[in-house]
Short mmCIF file of C-alpha atoms and ligand atoms in Angstrom, two decimals:
data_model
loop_
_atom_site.label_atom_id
_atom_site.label_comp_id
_atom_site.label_asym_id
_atom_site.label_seq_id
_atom_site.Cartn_x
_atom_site.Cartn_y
_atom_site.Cartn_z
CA UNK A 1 36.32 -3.73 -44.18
CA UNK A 2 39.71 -4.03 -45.88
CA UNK A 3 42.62 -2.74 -44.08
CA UNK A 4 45.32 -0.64 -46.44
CA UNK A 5 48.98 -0.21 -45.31
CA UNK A 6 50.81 1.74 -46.96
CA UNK A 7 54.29 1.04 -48.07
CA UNK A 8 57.48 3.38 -47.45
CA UNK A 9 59.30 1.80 -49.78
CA UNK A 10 57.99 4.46 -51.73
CA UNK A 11 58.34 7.31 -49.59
CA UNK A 12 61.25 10.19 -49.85
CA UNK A 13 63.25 8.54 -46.63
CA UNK A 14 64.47 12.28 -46.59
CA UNK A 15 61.21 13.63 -45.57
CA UNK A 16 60.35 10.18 -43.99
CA UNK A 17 57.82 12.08 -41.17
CA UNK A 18 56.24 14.39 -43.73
CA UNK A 19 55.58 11.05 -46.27
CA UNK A 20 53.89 9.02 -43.24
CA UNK A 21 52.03 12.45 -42.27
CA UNK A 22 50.58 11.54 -45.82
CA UNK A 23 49.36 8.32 -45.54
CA UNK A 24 48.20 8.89 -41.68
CA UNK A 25 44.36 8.11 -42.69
CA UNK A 26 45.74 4.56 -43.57
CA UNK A 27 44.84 1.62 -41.46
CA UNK A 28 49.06 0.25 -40.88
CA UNK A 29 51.91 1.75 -41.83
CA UNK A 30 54.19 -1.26 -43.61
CA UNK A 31 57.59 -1.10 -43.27
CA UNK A 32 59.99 -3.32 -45.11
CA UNK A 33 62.97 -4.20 -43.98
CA UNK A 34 65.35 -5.61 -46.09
CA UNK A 35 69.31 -6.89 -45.74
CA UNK A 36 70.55 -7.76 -49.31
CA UNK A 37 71.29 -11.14 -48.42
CA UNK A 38 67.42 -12.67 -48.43
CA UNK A 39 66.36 -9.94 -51.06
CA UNK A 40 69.30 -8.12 -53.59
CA UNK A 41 68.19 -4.61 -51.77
CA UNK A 42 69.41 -2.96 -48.41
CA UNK A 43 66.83 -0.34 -47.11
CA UNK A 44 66.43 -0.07 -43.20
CA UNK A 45 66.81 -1.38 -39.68
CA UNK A 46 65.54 -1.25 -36.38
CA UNK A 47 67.03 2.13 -35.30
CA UNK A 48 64.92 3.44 -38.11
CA UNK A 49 61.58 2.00 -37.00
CA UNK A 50 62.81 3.21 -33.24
CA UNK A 51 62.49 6.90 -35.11
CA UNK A 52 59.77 5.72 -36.84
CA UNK A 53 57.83 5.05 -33.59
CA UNK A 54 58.37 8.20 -31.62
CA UNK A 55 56.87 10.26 -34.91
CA UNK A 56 53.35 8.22 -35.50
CA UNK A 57 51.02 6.57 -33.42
CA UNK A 58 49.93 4.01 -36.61
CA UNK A 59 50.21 0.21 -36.27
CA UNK A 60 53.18 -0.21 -37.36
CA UNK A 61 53.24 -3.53 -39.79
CA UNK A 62 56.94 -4.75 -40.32
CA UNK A 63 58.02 -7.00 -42.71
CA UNK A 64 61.29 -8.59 -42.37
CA UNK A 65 62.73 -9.53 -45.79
CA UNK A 66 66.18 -11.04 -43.78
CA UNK A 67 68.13 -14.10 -43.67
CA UNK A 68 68.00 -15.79 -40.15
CA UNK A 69 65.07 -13.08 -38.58
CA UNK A 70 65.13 -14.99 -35.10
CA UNK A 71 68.40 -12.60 -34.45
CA UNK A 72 66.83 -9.64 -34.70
CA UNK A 73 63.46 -10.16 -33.58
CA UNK A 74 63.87 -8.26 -29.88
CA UNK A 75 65.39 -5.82 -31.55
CA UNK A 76 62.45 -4.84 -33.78
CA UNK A 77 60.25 -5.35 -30.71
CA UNK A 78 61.86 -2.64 -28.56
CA UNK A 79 62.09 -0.39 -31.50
CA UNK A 80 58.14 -0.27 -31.80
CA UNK A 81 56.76 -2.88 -34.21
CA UNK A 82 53.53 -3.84 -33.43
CA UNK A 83 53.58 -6.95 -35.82
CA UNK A 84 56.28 -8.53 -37.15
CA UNK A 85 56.66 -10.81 -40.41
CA UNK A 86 59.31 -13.09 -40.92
CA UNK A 87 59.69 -15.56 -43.94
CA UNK A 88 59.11 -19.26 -44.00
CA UNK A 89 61.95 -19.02 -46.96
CA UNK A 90 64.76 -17.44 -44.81
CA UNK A 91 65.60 -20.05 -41.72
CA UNK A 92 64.69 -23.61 -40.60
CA UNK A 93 61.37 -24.38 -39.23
CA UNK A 94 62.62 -24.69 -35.91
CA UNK A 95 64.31 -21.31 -36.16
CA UNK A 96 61.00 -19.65 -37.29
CA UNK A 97 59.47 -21.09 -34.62
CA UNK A 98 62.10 -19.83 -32.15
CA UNK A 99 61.28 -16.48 -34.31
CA UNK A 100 57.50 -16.57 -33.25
CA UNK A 101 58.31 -17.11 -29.63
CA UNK A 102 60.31 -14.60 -29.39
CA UNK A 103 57.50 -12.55 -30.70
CA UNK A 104 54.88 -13.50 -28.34
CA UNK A 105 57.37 -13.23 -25.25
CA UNK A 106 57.76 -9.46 -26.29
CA UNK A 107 53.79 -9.09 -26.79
CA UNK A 108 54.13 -8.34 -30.90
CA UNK A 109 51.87 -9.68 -33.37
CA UNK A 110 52.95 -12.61 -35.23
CA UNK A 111 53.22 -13.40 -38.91
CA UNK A 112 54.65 -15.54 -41.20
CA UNK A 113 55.58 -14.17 -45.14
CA UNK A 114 55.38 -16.54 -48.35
CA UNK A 115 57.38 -15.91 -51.28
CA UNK A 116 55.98 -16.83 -54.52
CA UNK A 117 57.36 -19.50 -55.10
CA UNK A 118 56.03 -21.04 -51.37
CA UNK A 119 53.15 -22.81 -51.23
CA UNK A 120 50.14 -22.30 -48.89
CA UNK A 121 50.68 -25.50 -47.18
CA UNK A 122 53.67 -24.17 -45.84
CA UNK A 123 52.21 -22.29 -43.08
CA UNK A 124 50.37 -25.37 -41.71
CA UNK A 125 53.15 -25.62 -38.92
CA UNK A 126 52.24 -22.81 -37.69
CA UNK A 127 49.06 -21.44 -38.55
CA UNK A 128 47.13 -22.07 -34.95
CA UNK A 129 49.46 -19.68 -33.39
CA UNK A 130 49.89 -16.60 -36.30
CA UNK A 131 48.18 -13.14 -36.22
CA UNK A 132 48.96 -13.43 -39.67
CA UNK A 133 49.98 -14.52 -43.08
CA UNK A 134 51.62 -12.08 -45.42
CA UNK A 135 51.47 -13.47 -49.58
CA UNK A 136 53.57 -12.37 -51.91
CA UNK A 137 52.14 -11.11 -55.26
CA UNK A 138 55.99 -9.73 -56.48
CA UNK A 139 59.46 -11.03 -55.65
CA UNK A 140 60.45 -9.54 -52.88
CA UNK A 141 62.76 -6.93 -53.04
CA UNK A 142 61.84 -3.44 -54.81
CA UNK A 143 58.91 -1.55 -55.00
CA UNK A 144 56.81 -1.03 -58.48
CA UNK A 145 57.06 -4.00 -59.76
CA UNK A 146 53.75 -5.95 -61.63
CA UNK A 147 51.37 -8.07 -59.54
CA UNK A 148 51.47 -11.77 -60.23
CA UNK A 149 48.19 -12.98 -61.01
CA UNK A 150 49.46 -16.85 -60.41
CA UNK A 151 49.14 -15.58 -56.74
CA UNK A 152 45.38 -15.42 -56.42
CA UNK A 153 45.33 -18.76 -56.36
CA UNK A 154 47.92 -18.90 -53.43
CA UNK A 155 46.18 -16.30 -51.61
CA UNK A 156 42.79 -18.40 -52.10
CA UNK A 157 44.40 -21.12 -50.84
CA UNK A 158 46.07 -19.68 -47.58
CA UNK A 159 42.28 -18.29 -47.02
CA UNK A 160 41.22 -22.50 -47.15
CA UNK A 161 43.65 -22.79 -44.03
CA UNK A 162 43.00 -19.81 -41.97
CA UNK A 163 39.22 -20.17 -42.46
CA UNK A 164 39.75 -23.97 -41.45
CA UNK A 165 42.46 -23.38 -38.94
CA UNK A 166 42.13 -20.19 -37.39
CA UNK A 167 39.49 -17.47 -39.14
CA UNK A 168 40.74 -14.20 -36.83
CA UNK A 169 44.59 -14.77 -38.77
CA UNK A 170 44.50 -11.61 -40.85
CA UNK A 171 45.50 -12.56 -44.78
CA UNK A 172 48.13 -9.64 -45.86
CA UNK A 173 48.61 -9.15 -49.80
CA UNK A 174 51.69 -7.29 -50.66
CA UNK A 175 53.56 -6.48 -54.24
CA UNK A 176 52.17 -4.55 -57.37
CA UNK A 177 48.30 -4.43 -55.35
CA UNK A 178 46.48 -1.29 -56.90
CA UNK A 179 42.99 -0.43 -58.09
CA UNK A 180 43.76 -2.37 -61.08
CA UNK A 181 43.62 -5.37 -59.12
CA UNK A 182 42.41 -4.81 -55.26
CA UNK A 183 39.27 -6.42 -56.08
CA UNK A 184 40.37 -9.92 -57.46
CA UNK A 185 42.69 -10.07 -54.62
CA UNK A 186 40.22 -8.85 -52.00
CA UNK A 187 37.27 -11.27 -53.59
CA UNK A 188 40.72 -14.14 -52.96
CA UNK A 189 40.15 -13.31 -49.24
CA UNK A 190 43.00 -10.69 -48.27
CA UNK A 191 41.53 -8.73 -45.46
CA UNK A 192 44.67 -6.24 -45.94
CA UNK A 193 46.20 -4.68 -48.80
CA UNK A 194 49.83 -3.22 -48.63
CA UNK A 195 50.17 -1.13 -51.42
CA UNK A 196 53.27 1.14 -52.29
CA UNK A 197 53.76 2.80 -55.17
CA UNK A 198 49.69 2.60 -55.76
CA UNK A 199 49.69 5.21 -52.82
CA UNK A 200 52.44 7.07 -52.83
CA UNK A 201 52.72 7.82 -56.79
CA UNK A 202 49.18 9.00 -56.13
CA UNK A 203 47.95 12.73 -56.76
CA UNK A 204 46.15 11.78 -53.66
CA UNK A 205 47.35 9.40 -51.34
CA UNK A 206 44.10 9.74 -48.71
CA UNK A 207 41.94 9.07 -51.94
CA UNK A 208 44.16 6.51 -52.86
CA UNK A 209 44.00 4.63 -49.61
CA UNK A 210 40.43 5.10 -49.66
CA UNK A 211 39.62 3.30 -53.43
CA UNK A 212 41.73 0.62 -51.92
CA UNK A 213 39.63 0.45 -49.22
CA UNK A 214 36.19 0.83 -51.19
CA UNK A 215 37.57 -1.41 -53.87
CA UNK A 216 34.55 -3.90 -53.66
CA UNK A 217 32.27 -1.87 -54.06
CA UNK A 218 33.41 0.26 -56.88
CA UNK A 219 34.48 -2.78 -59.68
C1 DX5 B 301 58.50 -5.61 -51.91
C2 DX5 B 301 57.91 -5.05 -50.65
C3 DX5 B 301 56.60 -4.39 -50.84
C4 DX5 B 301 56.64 -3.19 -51.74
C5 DX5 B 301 55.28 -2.94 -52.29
O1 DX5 B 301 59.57 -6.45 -51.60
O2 DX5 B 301 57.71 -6.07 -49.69
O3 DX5 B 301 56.03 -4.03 -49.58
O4 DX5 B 301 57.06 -2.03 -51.09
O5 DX5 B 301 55.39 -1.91 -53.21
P1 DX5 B 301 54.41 -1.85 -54.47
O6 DX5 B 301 53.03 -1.68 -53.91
O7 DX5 B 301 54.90 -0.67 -55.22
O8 DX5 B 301 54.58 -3.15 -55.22
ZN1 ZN B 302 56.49 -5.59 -47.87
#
């Protein structure tokens, strides 16, 4: 079955233990972390996932939206991640892969993030070696904004590779994902959804996470 991870993006960061409290019937909790240089938006850092950690016992799914992640990869290991994304977009190849080691020497999950405007074949460097590959159906940057349905194909294509290269990789689909469209992009071959404001603008966000889930069956 799909996994769901909700996004705090769309949480009240005020009552940050109270909004994952919320969501705590979701598979991951995703986390984005973002610096204003690789995305226009500043939201968190590592001393807030460290807070993060000692309230919730969820898998805690970070996604660095940063320029040059390899310098702050311990960092977000020691605070509690228990996967960490970086993006092919945001260093040199050999830097990413400096990234990814650094990952595996602190025993965190491993993943590498596409932008829209990457293609698939990107992660062919590395795929062997990932936990796994995060698509981007948005720009990264802000919550609420519409799904790109250009991406399917992307995301059918990074399912080629993993199936080829390594089939345990989890595929992660992230930006404007909601009932609307968690079946198309499901059917693509994500095997986890992050969804923000799908969730958390939600009456209910435990039925909420739960459609997501069931989202095969139901459309
Ligand atoms: C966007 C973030 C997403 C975002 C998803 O840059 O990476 O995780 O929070 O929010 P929704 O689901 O509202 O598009
Ligand atoms: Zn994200």
């Amino acid at each position: 079955m799909v996994k769901v991870a909700p996004s705090i993006l769309s949480a009240d960061f005020c009552n940050l233990e109270a909004d994952i409290r919320r969501v705590s019937s979701a598979d991951w909790l995703h986390v984005d972390v973002m610096d204003g240089m690789f995305v226009p938006n500043i939201t968190i850092g590592a001393p807030v996932v460290r807070s993060i950690r000692k309230h919730t016992d969820m898998f805690l799914d970070v996604h660095l939206m940063i320029d040059k992640p390899a310098r702050y990869i311990d960092d977000f290991c020691k605070a509690g991640a228990d996967l960490l994304s970086v993006h092919l977009e945001a260093d040199h190849p050999t830097r990413i892969a400096d990234a990814l080691r650094a990952m595996e020497a602190n025993g965190v999950k491993k993943a590498v993030a596409l932008r829209p405007i990457t293609s698939a074949k990107a992660i062919l460097p590395y795929i062997e070696g990932l936990d796994m590959v995060l698509v981007m159906t948005v720009e990264p940057g802000f919550g609420g904004q519409k799904f790109m349905e250009s991406q399917l194909d992307t995301i059918r294509e990074v399912r080629a590779i993993i199936d080829k290269y390594n089939p345990g990789c989890e595929l992660e689909v992230d930006g404007g994902v909601g009932p609307a469209n968690a079946k198309a992009v499901i059917d693509a071959g994500a095997t986890v959804l992050v969804a923000g404001s799908a969730v958390y603008g939600a009456d209910d966000p435990a039925a909420a996470i739960e459609a997501l889930r069931q989202a095969r069956s139901v459309s």
